[in-house]
Amino acid sequence: MIDTSRITEHMPVVGSDGGHVGTIDHVDGQRIKLTKTDPEAGGHHHFIHVDSIASVEGGQVRLNRTKAEAKDEWATA
C-alpha cells in the first residue's frame, strides 16, 4: 500500500516507461488529481487511482503502468 501522505503538490508523475504523465495537484481520497496546467493535461484536471502508483521516491510518483496506459485509463471527473 502506498503512503499517500508522501505525495505532495507539484510532484511529477511518470509512467513505468519513464514517460511524463502529469503533475500532482493533490490527493483526493483514493485518487490523485493532476494539474490542468501541465502540458500533458490538455487544459483538464485528470485523476489516477492510487492503485496505479508503484512508488513515491526521488521526488516523483512512479506508476505501475506506462504513460500511454495511464492516459488511456485516467478520468476527468
PDB file of C-alpha atoms in Angstrom:
ATOM      1  CA  MET A   1       0.000   0.000   0.000  1.00  0.00           C
ATOM      2  CA  ILE A   2       1.356   3.412  -0.963  1.00  0.00           C
ATOM      3  CA  ASP A   3       1.676   6.064   1.753  1.00  0.00           C
ATOM      4  CA  THR A   4      -0.231   8.875   0.039  1.00  0.00           C
ATOM      5  CA  SER A   5       0.900  11.356   2.712  1.00  0.00           C
ATOM      6  CA  ARG A   6       4.283  11.355   0.922  1.00  0.00           C
ATOM      7  CA  ILE A   7       2.654  12.721  -2.253  1.00  0.00           C
ATOM      8  CA  THR A   8       2.953  16.495  -2.409  1.00  0.00           C
ATOM      9  CA  GLU A   9       1.698  19.239  -4.685  1.00  0.00           C
ATOM     10  CA  HIS A  10       3.645  19.737  -7.930  1.00  0.00           C
ATOM     11  CA  MET A  11       5.390  16.319  -7.834  1.00  0.00           C
ATOM     12  CA  PRO A  12       5.865  14.930 -11.339  1.00  0.00           C
ATOM     13  CA  VAL A  13       4.036  11.699 -12.219  1.00  0.00           C
ATOM     14  CA  VAL A  14       5.849   9.286 -14.543  1.00  0.00           C
ATOM     15  CA  GLY A  15       4.863   6.005 -16.148  1.00  0.00           C
ATOM     16  CA  SER A  16       6.723   2.723 -15.694  1.00  0.00           C
ATOM     17  CA  ASP A  17       8.412   3.550 -19.010  1.00  0.00           C
ATOM     18  CA  GLY A  18       9.698   6.875 -17.617  1.00  0.00           C
ATOM     19  CA  GLY A  19       7.250   8.918 -19.699  1.00  0.00           C
ATOM     20  CA  HIS A  20       5.856  12.103 -18.136  1.00  0.00           C
ATOM     21  CA  VAL A  21       2.157  11.648 -17.293  1.00  0.00           C
ATOM     22  CA  GLY A  22       1.415  14.835 -15.360  1.00  0.00           C
ATOM     23  CA  THR A  23       1.941  16.917 -12.224  1.00  0.00           C
ATOM     24  CA  ILE A  24       0.250  16.386  -8.846  1.00  0.00           C
ATOM     25  CA  ASP A  25      -2.425  18.888  -7.854  1.00  0.00           C
ATOM     26  CA  HIS A  26      -3.455  16.971  -4.708  1.00  0.00           C
ATOM     27  CA  VAL A  27      -4.610  13.637  -3.317  1.00  0.00           C
ATOM     28  CA  ASP A  28      -8.402  13.287  -3.460  1.00  0.00           C
ATOM     29  CA  GLY A  29      -9.387  10.208  -1.426  1.00  0.00           C
ATOM     30  CA  GLN A  30      -8.245   7.142  -3.385  1.00  0.00           C
ATOM     31  CA  ARG A  31      -7.268   9.190  -6.436  1.00  0.00           C
ATOM     32  CA  ILE A  32      -4.546  11.640  -7.280  1.00  0.00           C
ATOM     33  CA  LYS A  33      -5.659  14.779  -9.085  1.00  0.00           C
ATOM     34  CA  LEU A  34      -3.315  16.123 -11.733  1.00  0.00           C
ATOM     35  CA  THR A  35      -2.934  19.815 -12.549  1.00  0.00           C
ATOM     36  CA  LYS A  36      -4.765  21.073 -15.610  1.00  0.00           C
ATOM     37  CA  THR A  37      -1.865  23.396 -16.454  1.00  0.00           C
ATOM     38  CA  ASP A  38       0.550  20.519 -17.187  1.00  0.00           C
ATOM     39  CA  PRO A  39       1.373  20.279 -20.929  1.00  0.00           C
ATOM     40  CA  GLU A  40       0.034  16.667 -20.980  1.00  0.00           C
ATOM     41  CA  ALA A  41      -3.317  17.667 -19.414  1.00  0.00           C
ATOM     42  CA  GLY A  42      -4.864  19.494 -22.352  1.00  0.00           C
ATOM     43  CA  GLY A  43      -6.381  22.077 -20.007  1.00  0.00           C
ATOM     44  CA  HIS A  44      -8.294  19.498 -17.921  1.00  0.00           C
ATOM     45  CA  HIS A  45      -7.820  18.002 -14.474  1.00  0.00           C
ATOM     46  CA  HIS A  46      -7.248  14.244 -14.677  1.00  0.00           C
ATOM     47  CA  PHE A  47      -7.482  11.627 -11.930  1.00  0.00           C
ATOM     48  CA  ILE A  48      -5.473   8.452 -11.438  1.00  0.00           C
ATOM     49  CA  HIS A  49      -6.414   5.831  -8.848  1.00  0.00           C
ATOM     50  CA  VAL A  50      -3.820   5.270  -6.120  1.00  0.00           C
ATOM     51  CA  ASP A  51      -3.720   1.556  -7.094  1.00  0.00           C
ATOM     52  CA  SER A  52      -1.806   2.719 -10.181  1.00  0.00           C
ATOM     53  CA  ILE A  53       1.093   4.028  -8.063  1.00  0.00           C
ATOM     54  CA  ALA A  54       4.156   1.794  -7.890  1.00  0.00           C
ATOM     55  CA  SER A  55       6.297   4.090  -5.721  1.00  0.00           C
ATOM     56  CA  VAL A  56       6.833   7.573  -4.371  1.00  0.00           C
ATOM     57  CA  GLU A  57      10.562   8.236  -4.387  1.00  0.00           C
ATOM     58  CA  GLY A  58      13.154  10.634  -5.663  1.00  0.00           C
ATOM     59  CA  GLY A  59      10.634  13.479  -5.612  1.00  0.00           C
ATOM     60  CA  GLN A  60       8.298  11.827  -8.102  1.00  0.00           C
ATOM     61  CA  VAL A  61       5.351   9.470  -8.304  1.00  0.00           C
ATOM     62  CA  ARG A  62       6.070   6.414 -10.464  1.00  0.00           C
ATOM     63  CA  LEU A  63       3.143   4.422 -11.824  1.00  0.00           C
ATOM     64  CA  ASN A  64       2.891   0.665 -12.379  1.00  0.00           C
ATOM     65  CA  ARG A  65       1.734   1.250 -15.957  1.00  0.00           C
ATOM     66  CA  THR A  66       3.208   3.058 -18.931  1.00  0.00           C
ATOM     67  CA  LYS A  67       2.437   6.666 -19.834  1.00  0.00           C
ATOM     68  CA  ALA A  68       0.109   5.504 -22.625  1.00  0.00           C
ATOM     69  CA  GLU A  69      -1.731   3.043 -20.346  1.00  0.00           C
ATOM     70  CA  ALA A  70      -2.162   5.705 -17.655  1.00  0.00           C
ATOM     71  CA  LYS A  71      -3.561   8.210 -20.153  1.00  0.00           C
ATOM     72  CA  ASP A  72      -5.958   5.565 -21.528  1.00  0.00           C
ATOM     73  CA  GLU A  73      -7.289   4.952 -18.001  1.00  0.00           C
ATOM     74  CA  TRP A  74      -7.359   8.422 -16.443  1.00  0.00           C
ATOM     75  CA  ALA A  75     -10.661  10.029 -15.553  1.00  0.00           C
ATOM     76  CA  THR A  76     -11.638  13.663 -15.995  1.00  0.00           C
ATOM     77  CA  ALA A  77     -14.348  13.721 -13.304  1.00  0.00           C
TER      78      ALA A  77
END
